[in-house]
């Protein structure tokens, strides 16, 4: 229960601070925010409900099978080392999971819901299809089990990941000099915008959500949009103007076949 309260508390605090940031210093004018917020917040609610049902089940399964199991417990490392390694490992896993969701056709069907947002702002950070959320949860549970990742590290990582996802979807930008420094470690809004481009080449770069080191290490980092950051077109890759008109359309997107360049 403490875990749940901390998660919600931090979420509300960071979400409202970022709304404040993008409200006073918007990067681009948001013309469709009402409809987008309706879709994105609805997805947040549906996703949260699914997680609330499935998570206790997964956790008890992991607890049941992970008794003295897991790579970390075999290595006999001190807690602080296990904690730091777990954070790095989980973030690296999320990076590769994200790359996989772009590469594998049936996973892309789910993930393209996130990319169908025609504008970006803090609410885009929660725009995920519930099936993608449940799949991510299973992948994470598997890693927790295999490596014996401690509960504290999972909680801190989840908070860091959610906070940075909200931060890098915000419709605002850091001052140029600070941004150049921050993006050597963290994924910034300028970096993540490029990942939301309608150009496939750009959408297949900057996969990180928290640390930017993985994009640098695995050579997927792109510092600027091909036609300049100001001319970047946000939306579903390989489409010109596509945007879902209703929540139902958002939810059935994975099961529809799309023609290119709509
Ligand atoms: Zn993506």
PDB file of C-alpha atoms and ligand atoms in Angstrom:
ATOM      1  CA  UNK A   1       0.000   0.000   0.000  1.00  0.00           C
ATOM      2  CA  UNK A   2       2.926   2.368   0.818  1.00  0.00           C
ATOM      3  CA  UNK A   3       4.339   1.442  -2.580  1.00  0.00           C
ATOM      4  CA  UNK A   4       1.048   2.485  -4.263  1.00  0.00           C
ATOM      5  CA  UNK A   5       0.814   5.776  -2.317  1.00  0.00           C
ATOM      6  CA  UNK A   6       4.427   6.727  -3.145  1.00  0.00           C
ATOM      7  CA  UNK A   7       3.888   5.971  -6.846  1.00  0.00           C
ATOM      8  CA  UNK A   8       0.674   8.017  -7.069  1.00  0.00           C
ATOM      9  CA  UNK A   9       2.122  10.865  -4.975  1.00  0.00           C
ATOM     10  CA  UNK A  10       5.257  11.235  -7.112  1.00  0.00           C
ATOM     11  CA  UNK A  11       3.205  10.892 -10.323  1.00  0.00           C
ATOM     12  CA  UNK A  12       0.789  13.697  -9.376  1.00  0.00           C
ATOM     13  CA  UNK A  13       3.624  15.957  -8.199  1.00  0.00           C
ATOM     14  CA  UNK A  14       5.753  15.568 -11.337  1.00  0.00           C
ATOM     15  CA  UNK A  15       2.798  15.531 -13.753  1.00  0.00           C
ATOM     16  CA  UNK A  16       1.452  18.821 -12.361  1.00  0.00           C
ATOM     17  CA  UNK A  17       4.923  20.477 -12.314  1.00  0.00           C
ATOM     18  CA  UNK A  18       5.455  19.533 -15.966  1.00  0.00           C
ATOM     19  CA  UNK A  19       1.980  20.817 -16.928  1.00  0.00           C
ATOM     20  CA  UNK A  20       3.008  24.082 -15.323  1.00  0.00           C
ATOM     21  CA  UNK A  21       6.274  24.106 -17.336  1.00  0.00           C
ATOM     22  CA  UNK A  22       4.601  23.464 -20.705  1.00  0.00           C
ATOM     23  CA  UNK A  23       1.733  25.823 -19.902  1.00  0.00           C
ATOM     24  CA  UNK A  24       4.000  28.830 -19.299  1.00  0.00           C
ATOM     25  CA  UNK A  25       6.811  28.009 -21.741  1.00  0.00           C
ATOM     26  CA  UNK A  26       5.189  25.969 -24.525  1.00  0.00           C
ATOM     27  CA  UNK A  27       7.435  24.744 -27.269  1.00  0.00           C
ATOM     28  CA  UNK A  28       4.737  24.299 -29.936  1.00  0.00           C
ATOM     29  CA  UNK A  29       1.101  25.403 -29.904  1.00  0.00           C
ATOM     30  CA  UNK A  30      -1.197  22.474 -29.168  1.00  0.00           C
ATOM     31  CA  UNK A  31      -4.280  22.645 -31.375  1.00  0.00           C
ATOM     32  CA  UNK A  32      -5.879  19.318 -30.517  1.00  0.00           C
ATOM     33  CA  UNK A  33      -5.095  18.989 -26.844  1.00  0.00           C
ATOM     34  CA  UNK A  34      -8.704  18.457 -25.698  1.00  0.00           C
ATOM     35  CA  UNK A  35      -9.271  15.344 -27.803  1.00  0.00           C
ATOM     36  CA  UNK A  36      -5.747  14.058 -27.172  1.00  0.00           C
ATOM     37  CA  UNK A  37      -6.043  14.457 -23.413  1.00  0.00           C
ATOM     38  CA  UNK A  38      -9.373  12.615 -23.488  1.00  0.00           C
ATOM     39  CA  UNK A  39      -7.709   9.683 -25.284  1.00  0.00           C
ATOM     40  CA  UNK A  40      -4.465   9.724 -23.289  1.00  0.00           C
ATOM     41  CA  UNK A  41      -6.032  10.017 -19.835  1.00  0.00           C
ATOM     42  CA  UNK A  42      -8.566   7.288 -20.733  1.00  0.00           C
ATOM     43  CA  UNK A  43      -5.660   5.005 -21.720  1.00  0.00           C
ATOM     44  CA  UNK A  44      -3.957   5.841 -18.422  1.00  0.00           C
ATOM     45  CA  UNK A  45      -7.081   4.784 -16.503  1.00  0.00           C
ATOM     46  CA  UNK A  46      -7.595   1.557 -18.485  1.00  0.00           C
ATOM     47  CA  UNK A  47      -3.875   0.691 -18.215  1.00  0.00           C
ATOM     48  CA  UNK A  48      -3.793   1.381 -14.469  1.00  0.00           C
ATOM     49  CA  UNK A  49      -6.833  -0.843 -13.948  1.00  0.00           C
ATOM     50  CA  UNK A  50      -5.236  -3.730 -15.908  1.00  0.00           C
ATOM     51  CA  UNK A  51      -1.988  -3.351 -13.944  1.00  0.00           C
ATOM     52  CA  UNK A  52      -3.875  -3.350 -10.623  1.00  0.00           C
ATOM     53  CA  UNK A  53      -5.460  -6.673 -11.543  1.00  0.00           C
ATOM     54  CA  UNK A  54      -2.422  -8.431 -13.043  1.00  0.00           C
ATOM     55  CA  UNK A  55       0.460  -7.058 -10.937  1.00  0.00           C
ATOM     56  CA  UNK A  56      -0.381  -8.786  -7.600  1.00  0.00           C
ATOM     57  CA  UNK A  57      -0.677 -12.074  -9.481  1.00  0.00           C
ATOM     58  CA  UNK A  58       2.693 -11.618 -11.193  1.00  0.00           C
ATOM     59  CA  UNK A  59       4.355 -10.458  -7.982  1.00  0.00           C
ATOM     60  CA  UNK A  60       3.158 -13.469  -6.028  1.00  0.00           C
ATOM     61  CA  UNK A  61       4.348 -15.770  -8.819  1.00  0.00           C
ATOM     62  CA  UNK A  62       7.788 -14.109  -8.834  1.00  0.00           C
ATOM     63  CA  UNK A  63       7.948 -14.307  -5.019  1.00  0.00           C
ATOM     64  CA  UNK A  64       6.937 -17.961  -5.120  1.00  0.00           C
ATOM     65  CA  UNK A  65       9.535 -19.028  -7.660  1.00  0.00           C
ATOM     66  CA  UNK A  66      12.399 -16.661  -6.811  1.00  0.00           C
ATOM     67  CA  UNK A  67      13.231 -18.152  -3.421  1.00  0.00           C
ATOM     68  CA  UNK A  68      17.050 -17.966  -3.343  1.00  0.00           C
ATOM     69  CA  UNK A  69      17.008 -17.745  -7.109  1.00  0.00           C
ATOM     70  CA  UNK A  70      18.321 -14.958  -9.321  1.00  0.00           C
ATOM     71  CA  UNK A  71      21.772 -14.101 -10.617  1.00  0.00           C
ATOM     72  CA  UNK A  72      22.360 -11.303  -8.112  1.00  0.00           C
ATOM     73  CA  UNK A  73      21.808 -13.483  -5.053  1.00  0.00           C
ATOM     74  CA  UNK A  74      24.294 -16.016  -6.469  1.00  0.00           C
ATOM     75  CA  UNK A  75      26.991 -13.328  -6.907  1.00  0.00           C
ATOM     76  CA  UNK A  76      26.861 -12.322  -3.243  1.00  0.00           C
ATOM     77  CA  UNK A  77      27.257  -8.579  -3.961  1.00  0.00           C
ATOM     78  CA  UNK A  78      26.523  -5.884  -1.336  1.00  0.00           C
ATOM     79  CA  UNK A  79      22.998  -4.405  -1.466  1.00  0.00           C
ATOM     80  CA  UNK A  80      24.049  -1.002  -2.859  1.00  0.00           C
ATOM     81  CA  UNK A  81      25.826  -2.682  -5.802  1.00  0.00           C
ATOM     82  CA  UNK A  82      22.825  -4.910  -6.522  1.00  0.00           C
ATOM     83  CA  UNK A  83      20.577  -1.839  -6.309  1.00  0.00           C
ATOM     84  CA  UNK A  84      22.643   0.230  -8.803  1.00  0.00           C
ATOM     85  CA  UNK A  85      23.159  -2.708 -11.166  1.00  0.00           C
ATOM     86  CA  UNK A  86      19.419  -3.407 -11.076  1.00  0.00           C
ATOM     87  CA  UNK A  87      18.565   0.179 -12.099  1.00  0.00           C
ATOM     88  CA  UNK A  88      21.052   0.038 -14.999  1.00  0.00           C
ATOM     89  CA  UNK A  89      19.886  -3.399 -16.049  1.00  0.00           C
ATOM     90  CA  UNK A  90      16.183  -2.483 -16.000  1.00  0.00           C
ATOM     91  CA  UNK A  91      16.824   0.673 -18.039  1.00  0.00           C
ATOM     92  CA  UNK A  92      18.906  -1.246 -20.594  1.00  0.00           C
ATOM     93  CA  UNK A  93      16.110  -3.820 -20.784  1.00  0.00           C
ATOM     94  CA  UNK A  94      13.503  -1.103 -21.429  1.00  0.00           C
ATOM     95  CA  UNK A  95      15.705   0.312 -24.186  1.00  0.00           C
ATOM     96  CA  UNK A  96      15.921  -3.064 -25.955  1.00  0.00           C
ATOM     97  CA  UNK A  97      12.257  -3.805 -25.326  1.00  0.00           C
ATOM     98  CA  UNK A  98      11.389  -0.495 -27.011  1.00  0.00           C
ATOM     99  CA  UNK A  99      13.627  -1.346 -29.998  1.00  0.00           C
ATOM    100  CA  UNK A 100      11.935  -4.739 -30.238  1.00  0.00           C
ATOM    101  CA  UNK A 101       8.469  -3.116 -30.215  1.00  0.00           C
ATOM    102  CA  UNK A 102       9.559  -1.095 -33.243  1.00  0.00           C
ATOM    103  CA  UNK A 103      11.113  -4.044 -35.091  1.00  0.00           C
ATOM    104  CA  UNK A 104       8.691  -6.952 -34.630  1.00  0.00           C
ATOM    105  CA  UNK A 105       5.513  -6.373 -36.692  1.00  0.00           C
ATOM    106  CA  UNK A 106       2.951  -7.635 -34.163  1.00  0.00           C
ATOM    107  CA  UNK A 107       4.602  -5.667 -31.345  1.00  0.00           C
ATOM    108  CA  UNK A 108       4.698  -2.568 -33.528  1.00  0.00           C
ATOM    109  CA  UNK A 109       0.897  -2.897 -33.983  1.00  0.00           C
ATOM    110  CA  UNK A 110       0.620  -2.303 -30.225  1.00  0.00           C
ATOM    111  CA  UNK A 111       3.332   0.335 -29.901  1.00  0.00           C
ATOM    112  CA  UNK A 112       2.073   2.454 -32.810  1.00  0.00           C
ATOM    113  CA  UNK A 113      -0.816   3.527 -30.562  1.00  0.00           C
ATOM    114  CA  UNK A 114       1.789   5.527 -28.615  1.00  0.00           C
ATOM    115  CA  UNK A 115       3.136   6.999 -31.866  1.00  0.00           C
ATOM    116  CA  UNK A 116      -0.314   7.908 -33.204  1.00  0.00           C
ATOM    117  CA  UNK A 117      -0.426  10.990 -30.969  1.00  0.00           C
ATOM    118  CA  UNK A 118      -0.439  13.867 -33.480  1.00  0.00           C
ATOM    119  CA  UNK A 119       1.084  16.302 -30.968  1.00  0.00           C
ATOM    120  CA  UNK A 120       3.397  15.784 -28.023  1.00  0.00           C
ATOM    121  CA  UNK A 121       2.945  16.931 -24.480  1.00  0.00           C
ATOM    122  CA  UNK A 122       3.182  15.493 -20.978  1.00  0.00           C
ATOM    123  CA  UNK A 123      -0.044  13.474 -21.504  1.00  0.00           C
ATOM    124  CA  UNK A 124       1.629  11.540 -24.375  1.00  0.00           C
ATOM    125  CA  UNK A 125       3.777   9.792 -21.748  1.00  0.00           C
ATOM    126  CA  UNK A 126       0.779   7.719 -20.615  1.00  0.00           C
ATOM    127  CA  UNK A 127      -0.548   6.919 -24.091  1.00  0.00           C
ATOM    128  CA  UNK A 128       0.084   3.172 -24.296  1.00  0.00           C
ATOM    129  CA  UNK A 129      -2.226   0.387 -25.388  1.00  0.00           C
ATOM    130  CA  UNK A 130      -3.221  -1.759 -22.353  1.00  0.00           C
ATOM    131  CA  UNK A 131      -1.869  -4.921 -24.031  1.00  0.00           C
ATOM    132  CA  UNK A 132       1.547  -3.243 -24.448  1.00  0.00           C
ATOM    133  CA  UNK A 133       1.464  -2.279 -20.751  1.00  0.00           C
ATOM    134  CA  UNK A 134       0.676  -5.863 -19.730  1.00  0.00           C
ATOM    135  CA  UNK A 135       3.390  -7.295 -22.008  1.00  0.00           C
ATOM    136  CA  UNK A 136       5.971  -4.868 -20.541  1.00  0.00           C
ATOM    137  CA  UNK A 137       4.887  -5.915 -17.063  1.00  0.00           C
ATOM    138  CA  UNK A 138       5.482  -9.607 -17.899  1.00  0.00           C
ATOM    139  CA  UNK A 139       8.915  -8.845 -19.415  1.00  0.00           C
ATOM    140  CA  UNK A 140       9.874  -6.865 -16.300  1.00  0.00           C
ATOM    141  CA  UNK A 141       8.622  -9.636 -13.985  1.00  0.00           C
ATOM    142  CA  UNK A 142      10.752 -12.128 -15.917  1.00  0.00           C
ATOM    143  CA  UNK A 143      13.858  -9.944 -15.442  1.00  0.00           C
ATOM    144  CA  UNK A 144      13.090  -9.467 -11.744  1.00  0.00           C
ATOM    145  CA  UNK A 145      12.853 -13.232 -11.371  1.00  0.00           C
ATOM    146  CA  UNK A 146      15.932 -14.136 -13.462  1.00  0.00           C
ATOM    147  CA  UNK A 147      18.231 -11.573 -11.847  1.00  0.00           C
ATOM    148  CA  UNK A 148      16.714 -11.506  -8.373  1.00  0.00           C
ATOM    149  CA  UNK A 149      16.155  -7.732  -8.556  1.00  0.00           C
ATOM    150  CA  UNK A 150      15.189  -6.377  -5.106  1.00  0.00           C
ATOM    151  CA  UNK A 151      11.764  -4.785  -4.557  1.00  0.00           C
ATOM    152  CA  UNK A 152      13.342  -1.409  -3.604  1.00  0.00           C
ATOM    153  CA  UNK A 153      15.156  -1.215  -6.959  1.00  0.00           C
ATOM    154  CA  UNK A 154      11.977  -2.028  -8.911  1.00  0.00           C
ATOM    155  CA  UNK A 155      10.068   0.704  -7.067  1.00  0.00           C
ATOM    156  CA  UNK A 156      12.795   3.356  -7.507  1.00  0.00           C
ATOM    157  CA  UNK A 157      13.280   2.407 -11.167  1.00  0.00           C
ATOM    158  CA  UNK A 158       9.530   2.603 -11.909  1.00  0.00           C
ATOM    159  CA  UNK A 159       9.389   6.068 -10.357  1.00  0.00           C
ATOM    160  CA  UNK A 160      12.485   7.213 -12.302  1.00  0.00           C
ATOM    161  CA  UNK A 161      11.156   5.756 -15.559  1.00  0.00           C
ATOM    162  CA  UNK A 162       7.710   7.345 -15.207  1.00  0.00           C
ATOM    163  CA  UNK A 163       9.180  10.690 -14.186  1.00  0.00           C
ATOM    164  CA  UNK A 164      11.621  10.772 -17.093  1.00  0.00           C
ATOM    165  CA  UNK A 165       8.985   9.604 -19.607  1.00  0.00           C
ATOM    166  CA  UNK A 166       6.751  12.495 -18.506  1.00  0.00           C
ATOM    167  CA  UNK A 167       9.725  14.885 -18.645  1.00  0.00           C
ATOM    168  CA  UNK A 168      10.839  13.927 -22.146  1.00  0.00           C
ATOM    169  CA  UNK A 169       7.317  14.091 -23.618  1.00  0.00           C
ATOM    170  CA  UNK A 170       6.713  17.603 -22.211  1.00  0.00           C
ATOM    171  CA  UNK A 171       5.919  20.311 -24.752  1.00  0.00           C
ATOM    172  CA  UNK A 172       8.786  22.514 -23.589  1.00  0.00           C
ATOM    173  CA  UNK A 173      12.517  22.724 -24.055  1.00  0.00           C
ATOM    174  CA  UNK A 174      15.542  23.183 -21.845  1.00  0.00           C
ATOM    175  CA  UNK A 175      17.878  26.110 -22.545  1.00  0.00           C
ATOM    176  CA  UNK A 176      20.277  25.065 -25.333  1.00  0.00           C
ATOM    177  CA  UNK A 177      23.445  24.922 -23.200  1.00  0.00           C
ATOM    178  CA  UNK A 178      21.817  22.998 -20.357  1.00  0.00           C
ATOM    179  CA  UNK A 179      20.167  20.611 -22.827  1.00  0.00           C
ATOM    180  CA  UNK A 180      23.504  19.739 -24.456  1.00  0.00           C
ATOM    181  CA  UNK A 181      24.862  18.805 -21.045  1.00  0.00           C
ATOM    182  CA  UNK A 182      21.784  16.975 -19.740  1.00  0.00           C
ATOM    183  CA  UNK A 183      21.383  14.796 -22.848  1.00  0.00           C
ATOM    184  CA  UNK A 184      24.774  13.173 -22.333  1.00  0.00           C
ATOM    185  CA  UNK A 185      23.119  11.360 -19.408  1.00  0.00           C
ATOM    186  CA  UNK A 186      19.340  11.727 -19.646  1.00  0.00           C
ATOM    187  CA  UNK A 187      16.830  11.621 -22.498  1.00  0.00           C
ATOM    188  CA  UNK A 188      15.606  15.207 -23.045  1.00  0.00           C
ATOM    189  CA  UNK A 189      12.359  16.464 -24.669  1.00  0.00           C
ATOM    190  CA  UNK A 190      14.386  17.570 -27.739  1.00  0.00           C
ATOM    191  CA  UNK A 191      15.812  14.053 -28.125  1.00  0.00           C
ATOM    192  CA  UNK A 192      12.532  12.221 -27.634  1.00  0.00           C
ATOM    193  CA  UNK A 193      10.632  14.509 -30.042  1.00  0.00           C
ATOM    194  CA  UNK A 194      12.778  13.114 -32.844  1.00  0.00           C
ATOM    195  CA  UNK A 195      11.627   9.597 -31.887  1.00  0.00           C
ATOM    196  CA  UNK A 196       8.014  10.763 -32.485  1.00  0.00           C
ATOM    197  CA  UNK A 197       8.715  11.901 -36.048  1.00  0.00           C
ATOM    198  CA  UNK A 198       6.496  10.810 -38.957  1.00  0.00           C
ATOM    199  CA  UNK A 199       9.732   9.825 -40.742  1.00  0.00           C
ATOM    200  CA  UNK A 200      10.630   6.170 -40.078  1.00  0.00           C
ATOM    201  CA  UNK A 201      14.339   6.920 -40.063  1.00  0.00           C
ATOM    202  CA  UNK A 202      13.888   9.351 -37.191  1.00  0.00           C
ATOM    203  CA  UNK A 203      11.299   7.227 -35.355  1.00  0.00           C
ATOM    204  CA  UNK A 204      13.855   4.408 -35.375  1.00  0.00           C
ATOM    205  CA  UNK A 205      16.284   6.378 -33.248  1.00  0.00           C
ATOM    206  CA  UNK A 206      16.432   7.708 -29.665  1.00  0.00           C
ATOM    207  CA  UNK A 207      14.729   4.693 -28.081  1.00  0.00           C
ATOM    208  CA  UNK A 208      15.771   5.548 -24.521  1.00  0.00           C
ATOM    209  CA  UNK A 209      13.265   6.703 -21.909  1.00  0.00           C
ATOM    210  CA  UNK A 210      15.508   7.436 -18.933  1.00  0.00           C
ATOM    211  CA  UNK A 211      19.293   7.240 -19.556  1.00  0.00           C
ATOM    212  CA  UNK A 212      20.548   8.367 -22.967  1.00  0.00           C
ATOM    213  CA  UNK A 213      23.707   6.245 -22.668  1.00  0.00           C
ATOM    214  CA  UNK A 214      22.076   3.223 -24.347  1.00  0.00           C
ATOM    215  CA  UNK A 215      21.288   5.167 -27.529  1.00  0.00           C
ATOM    216  CA  UNK A 216      24.905   6.365 -27.608  1.00  0.00           C
ATOM    217  CA  UNK A 217      26.271   2.892 -26.850  1.00  0.00           C
ATOM    218  CA  UNK A 218      24.070   1.004 -29.315  1.00  0.00           C
ATOM    219  CA  UNK A 219      24.355   3.696 -32.000  1.00  0.00           C
ATOM    220  CA  UNK A 220      20.754   4.849 -32.225  1.00  0.00           C
ATOM    221  CA  UNK A 221      21.255   8.383 -30.923  1.00  0.00           C
ATOM    222  CA  UNK A 222      20.159  11.255 -33.159  1.00  0.00           C
ATOM    223  CA  UNK A 223      20.831  14.793 -31.944  1.00  0.00           C
ATOM    224  CA  UNK A 224      18.875  16.724 -34.575  1.00  0.00           C
ATOM    225  CA  UNK A 225      15.967  16.129 -36.956  1.00  0.00           C
ATOM    226  CA  UNK A 226      16.916  15.655 -40.613  1.00  0.00           C
ATOM    227  CA  UNK A 227      15.022  18.740 -41.783  1.00  0.00           C
ATOM    228  CA  UNK A 228      15.756  20.768 -38.665  1.00  0.00           C
ATOM    229  CA  UNK A 229      14.136  20.436 -35.238  1.00  0.00           C
ATOM    230  CA  UNK A 230      11.594  23.188 -35.968  1.00  0.00           C
ATOM    231  CA  UNK A 231      10.282  21.417 -39.093  1.00  0.00           C
ATOM    232  CA  UNK A 232       9.841  18.040 -37.413  1.00  0.00           C
ATOM    233  CA  UNK A 233       6.404  16.527 -38.083  1.00  0.00           C
ATOM    234  CA  UNK A 234       5.000  14.615 -35.116  1.00  0.00           C
ATOM    235  CA  UNK A 235       2.771  11.568 -35.607  1.00  0.00           C
ATOM    236  CA  UNK A 236       2.457   7.994 -36.818  1.00  0.00           C
ATOM    237  CA  UNK A 237       5.538   7.095 -38.906  1.00  0.00           C
ATOM    238  CA  UNK A 238       4.908   6.701 -42.652  1.00  0.00           C
ATOM    239  CA  UNK A 239       1.629   8.613 -42.428  1.00  0.00           C
ATOM    240  CA  UNK A 240       1.031  12.230 -43.394  1.00  0.00           C
ATOM    241  CA  UNK A 241      -1.930  13.323 -41.299  1.00  0.00           C
ATOM    242  CA  UNK A 242      -3.295  10.204 -39.594  1.00  0.00           C
ATOM    243  CA  UNK A 243      -4.749  10.594 -36.123  1.00  0.00           C
ATOM    244  CA  UNK A 244      -7.355   8.427 -34.386  1.00  0.00           C
ATOM    245  CA  UNK A 245     -10.711  10.195 -34.102  1.00  0.00           C
ATOM    246  CA  UNK A 246     -12.100   8.329 -31.089  1.00  0.00           C
ATOM    247  CA  UNK A 247     -10.975   6.288 -28.069  1.00  0.00           C
ATOM    248  CA  UNK A 248     -12.445   3.210 -29.755  1.00  0.00           C
ATOM    249  CA  UNK A 249     -10.249   3.824 -32.787  1.00  0.00           C
ATOM    250  CA  UNK A 250      -7.228   4.104 -30.475  1.00  0.00           C
ATOM    251  CA  UNK A 251      -8.084   0.800 -28.763  1.00  0.00           C
ATOM    252  CA  UNK A 252      -8.674  -1.175 -31.973  1.00  0.00           C
ATOM    253  CA  UNK A 253      -5.596   0.255 -33.749  1.00  0.00           C
ATOM    254  CA  UNK A 254      -3.458  -2.879 -33.137  1.00  0.00           C
ATOM    255  CA  UNK A 255      -6.046  -5.034 -34.907  1.00  0.00           C
ATOM    256  CA  UNK A 256      -6.374  -2.843 -38.021  1.00  0.00           C
ATOM    257  CA  UNK A 257      -4.212  -2.914 -41.111  1.00  0.00           C
ATOM    258  CA  UNK A 258      -2.968   0.482 -42.181  1.00  0.00           C
ATOM    259  CA  UNK A 259      -2.302   1.784 -45.629  1.00  0.00           C
ATOM    260  CA  UNK A 260       0.756   3.991 -45.769  1.00  0.00           C
ATOM    261  CA  UNK A 261       0.696   7.776 -46.098  1.00  0.00           C
ATOM    262  CA  UNK A 262      -2.811   8.511 -44.879  1.00  0.00           C
TER     263      UNK A 262
HETATM  264 ZN1  LIG B   1       8.614   4.222 -29.826  1.00  0.00          ZN
END
